[in-house]
XYZ file of N, CA, C and O in Angstrom:
308
model
N -13.124 -4.311 -7.259
C -11.760 -3.846 -7.412
C -10.818 -5.039 -7.534
O -10.995 -6.045 -6.862
N -9.819 -4.861 -8.332
C -8.820 -5.910 -8.504
C -7.854 -5.919 -7.320
O -7.584 -4.876 -6.716
N -7.301 -7.096 -7.001
C -6.346 -7.163 -5.876
C -5.119 -6.279 -6.081
O -4.602 -5.690 -5.125
N -4.641 -6.168 -7.318
C -3.475 -5.322 -7.585
C -3.766 -3.858 -7.326
O -2.910 -3.118 -6.821
N -4.960 -3.417 -7.659
C -5.344 -2.026 -7.425
C -5.486 -1.751 -5.934
O -5.054 -0.695 -5.445
N -6.057 -2.693 -5.209
C -6.181 -2.530 -3.766
C -4.792 -2.442 -3.128
O -4.546 -1.595 -2.263
N -3.881 -3.299 -3.575
C -2.512 -3.259 -3.065
C -1.857 -1.915 -3.384
O -1.184 -1.323 -2.525
N -2.028 -1.420 -4.599
C -1.413 -0.145 -4.993
C -1.966 1.010 -4.167
O -1.205 1.892 -3.730
N -3.268 1.027 -3.941
C -3.852 2.105 -3.142
C -3.431 2.007 -1.677
O -3.176 3.029 -1.033
N -3.331 0.785 -1.162
C -2.849 0.626 0.211
C -1.398 1.095 0.319
O -1.021 1.764 1.289
N -0.590 0.758 -0.674
C 0.807 1.194 -0.676
C 0.887 2.721 -0.771
O 1.753 3.343 -0.144
N -0.003 3.340 -1.538
C -0.011 4.795 -1.658
C -0.303 5.442 -0.309
O 0.352 6.422 0.075
N -1.257 4.897 0.424
C -1.589 5.457 1.737
C -0.418 5.270 2.701
O -0.049 6.198 3.438
N 0.191 4.090 2.692
C 1.350 3.842 3.558
C 2.491 4.789 3.201
O 3.165 5.341 4.076
N 2.723 5.008 1.909
C 3.799 5.904 1.469
C 3.521 7.342 1.898
O 4.435 8.049 2.344
N 2.270 7.782 1.770
C 1.936 9.146 2.180
C 2.109 9.328 3.684
O 2.694 10.320 4.127
N 1.631 8.389 4.461
C 1.748 8.500 5.924
C 3.213 8.398 6.351
O 3.698 9.213 7.138
N 3.918 7.391 5.832
C 5.324 7.228 6.184
C 6.174 8.411 5.761
O 7.042 8.870 6.507
N 5.942 8.907 4.554
C 6.678 10.078 4.085
C 6.386 11.315 4.917
O 7.282 12.090 5.239
N 5.116 11.486 5.276
C 4.747 12.617 6.123
C 5.418 12.550 7.483
O 5.895 13.558 8.009
N 5.474 11.347 8.054
C 6.137 11.176 9.356
C 7.625 11.487 9.234
O 8.202 12.158 10.097
N 8.259 11.018 8.170
C 9.688 11.299 7.985
C 9.950 12.793 7.838
O 10.935 13.316 8.363
N 9.081 13.482 7.119
C 9.269 14.925 6.922
C 9.039 15.677 8.224
O 9.825 16.554 8.596
N 7.976 15.326 8.955
C 7.629 16.058 10.174
C 8.594 15.750 11.317
O 8.981 16.646 12.070
N 9.001 14.496 11.460
C 9.828 14.082 12.598
C 11.309 13.946 12.245
O 12.053 13.274 12.953
N 11.772 14.583 11.175
C 13.142 14.372 10.690
C 14.204 14.777 11.704
O 15.183 14.080 11.890
N 14.034 15.875 12.399
C 15.046 16.309 13.363
C 15.086 15.360 14.561
O 16.153 14.996 15.040
N 13.927 14.933 15.048
C 13.877 13.997 16.165
C 14.532 12.668 15.784
O 15.292 12.104 16.572
N 14.234 12.165 14.580
C 14.845 10.917 14.125
C 16.364 11.043 14.046
O 17.099 10.158 14.477
N 16.826 12.148 13.487
C 18.263 12.369 13.356
C 18.941 12.425 14.724
O 19.977 11.791 14.934
N 18.346 13.154 15.652
C 18.924 13.263 16.996
C 18.905 11.920 17.722
O 19.864 11.570 18.422
N 17.827 11.155 17.573
C 17.726 9.861 18.247
C 18.766 8.872 17.715
O 19.405 8.153 18.492
N 18.949 8.835 16.410
C 19.923 7.914 15.827
C 21.346 8.336 16.200
O 22.194 7.501 16.520
N 21.620 9.631 16.190
C 22.942 10.121 16.581
C 23.236 9.778 18.040
O 24.332 9.317 18.363
N 22.265 9.976 18.914
C 22.465 9.645 20.332
C 22.687 8.146 20.511
O 23.525 7.735 21.322
N 21.974 7.329 19.769
C 22.141 5.880 19.871
C 23.539 5.456 19.405
O 24.169 4.597 20.001
N 24.016 6.065 18.346
C 25.355 5.734 17.842
C 26.442 6.184 18.799
O 27.479 5.546 18.921
N 26.246 7.297 19.477
C 27.257 7.823 20.386
C 27.203 7.155 21.750
O 28.106 7.347 22.562
N 26.181 6.370 22.024
C 26.019 5.756 23.339
C 27.032 4.644 23.589
O 27.345 4.338 24.731
N 27.555 4.039 22.532
C 28.515 2.952 22.709
C 29.851 3.441 23.234
O 30.228 4.600 23.063
N 30.568 2.561 23.888
C 31.874 2.913 24.443
C 32.858 3.230 23.317
O 32.973 2.491 22.348
N 33.546 4.332 23.454
C 34.561 4.710 22.484
C 34.013 5.259 21.176
O 34.732 5.360 20.194
N 32.749 5.621 21.157
C 32.152 6.116 19.911
C 31.599 7.522 20.094
O 30.574 7.865 19.527
N 32.274 8.318 20.876
C 31.777 9.659 21.184
C 31.662 10.539 19.947
O 30.835 11.434 19.897
N 32.484 10.303 18.943
C 32.448 11.141 17.753
C 31.599 10.584 16.625
O 31.620 11.113 15.517
N 30.847 9.536 16.880
C 30.031 8.928 15.822
C 28.956 9.903 15.365
O 28.337 10.597 16.162
N 28.774 9.944 14.076
C 27.780 10.855 13.500
C 26.549 10.079 13.074
O 26.614 8.926 12.720
N 25.443 10.771 13.063
C 24.191 10.187 12.608
C 23.786 10.790 11.284
O 24.463 11.681 10.750
N 22.682 10.339 10.752
C 22.201 10.880 9.489
C 21.708 12.323 9.641
O 21.262 12.728 10.709
N 21.806 13.046 8.575
C 21.373 14.436 8.559
C 19.851 14.515 8.473
O 19.209 13.682 7.838
N 19.244 15.544 9.084
C 17.802 15.738 8.923
C 17.407 15.940 7.460
O 16.294 15.601 7.049
N 18.330 16.459 6.663
C 18.052 16.660 5.242
C 17.830 15.336 4.521
O 17.016 15.247 3.606
N 18.536 14.299 4.964
C 18.349 12.985 4.365
C 16.936 12.471 4.624
O 16.280 11.949 3.731
N 16.437 12.658 5.852
C 15.073 12.237 6.155
C 14.056 13.070 5.372
O 13.023 12.554 4.956
N 14.348 14.348 5.170
C 13.473 15.195 4.363
C 13.401 14.681 2.933
O 12.318 14.554 2.358
N 14.550 14.366 2.356
C 14.579 13.888 0.970
C 13.847 12.552 0.821
O 13.031 12.381 -0.091
N 14.117 11.630 1.719
C 13.457 10.323 1.641
C 11.955 10.473 1.869
O 11.140 9.853 1.177
N 11.573 11.300 2.819
C 10.153 11.533 3.085
C 9.441 12.136 1.890
O 8.326 11.728 1.547
N 10.073 13.098 1.235
C 9.461 13.712 0.060
C 9.349 12.731 -1.103
O 8.379 12.774 -1.863
N 10.306 11.826 -1.229
C 10.217 10.791 -2.260
C 9.028 9.881 -1.992
O 8.274 9.537 -2.904
N 8.834 9.498 -0.740
C 7.688 8.658 -0.394
C 6.373 9.387 -0.641
O 5.415 8.798 -1.156
N 6.290 10.654 -0.265
C 5.074 11.434 -0.505
C 4.808 11.538 -2.003
O 3.670 11.363 -2.463
N 5.844 11.807 -2.790
C 5.679 11.901 -4.244
C 5.206 10.571 -4.822
O 4.345 10.545 -5.713
N 5.748 9.467 -4.331
C 5.334 8.153 -4.818
C 3.863 7.905 -4.494
O 3.099 7.438 -5.343
N 3.451 8.210 -3.268
C 2.052 8.024 -2.889
C 1.121 8.886 -3.713
O 0.068 8.429 -4.179
N 1.500 10.147 -3.923
C 0.677 11.034 -4.752
C 0.619 10.560 -6.196
O -0.435 10.630 -6.839
N 1.730 10.069 -6.714
C 1.746 9.562 -8.085
C 0.773 8.399 -8.240
O 0.007 8.340 -9.205
N 0.763 7.472 -7.290
C -0.131 6.319 -7.379
C -1.582 6.767 -7.315
O -2.424 6.292 -8.093
N -1.896 7.696 -6.423
C -3.283 8.155 -6.301
C -3.720 8.926 -7.537
O -4.832 8.734 -8.034
N -2.860 9.779 -8.072
C -3.200 10.524 -9.298
C -3.348 9.565 -10.472
O -4.259 9.702 -11.290
N -2.473 8.574 -10.550
C -2.572 7.575 -11.615
C -3.913 6.834 -11.514
O -4.598 6.635 -12.510
N -4.290 6.411 -10.299
C -5.540 5.700 -10.117
C -6.728 6.604 -10.472
O -7.658 6.168 -11.151
N -6.695 7.865 -10.026
C -7.794 8.779 -10.305
C -7.917 9.068 -11.798
O -9.032 9.169 -12.326
N -6.799 9.177 -12.495
C -6.875 9.483 -13.932
C -7.369 8.298 -14.748
O -8.003 8.481 -15.787
N -7.111 7.073 -14.305
C -7.599 5.907 -15.034
C -9.015 5.547 -14.649
O -9.711 4.869 -15.397
N -9.462 5.978 -13.465
C -10.814 5.643 -12.993
C -11.882 6.497 -13.653
O -13.026 6.076 -13.755
N -11.520 7.682 -14.101
C -12.535 8.575 -14.658
C -12.299 8.868 -16.101
O -11.396 8.845 -16.708
């Protein structure tokens, strides 16, 4: 295997896992970031990112990982 292909497949796996984590844990991430922002003095009204944003970013990562794997599978056979 070529080094570039190994890198692409490793990136695909990282993208799939990272995207899956973002999609599954989106509400927890949103709540944790919001609580961290509001913890500072005088920042009681600070807002955090929406869970929808984590869903969108996670789905983009999953799509990227799937695209790389499908691309590799279609060129390999």
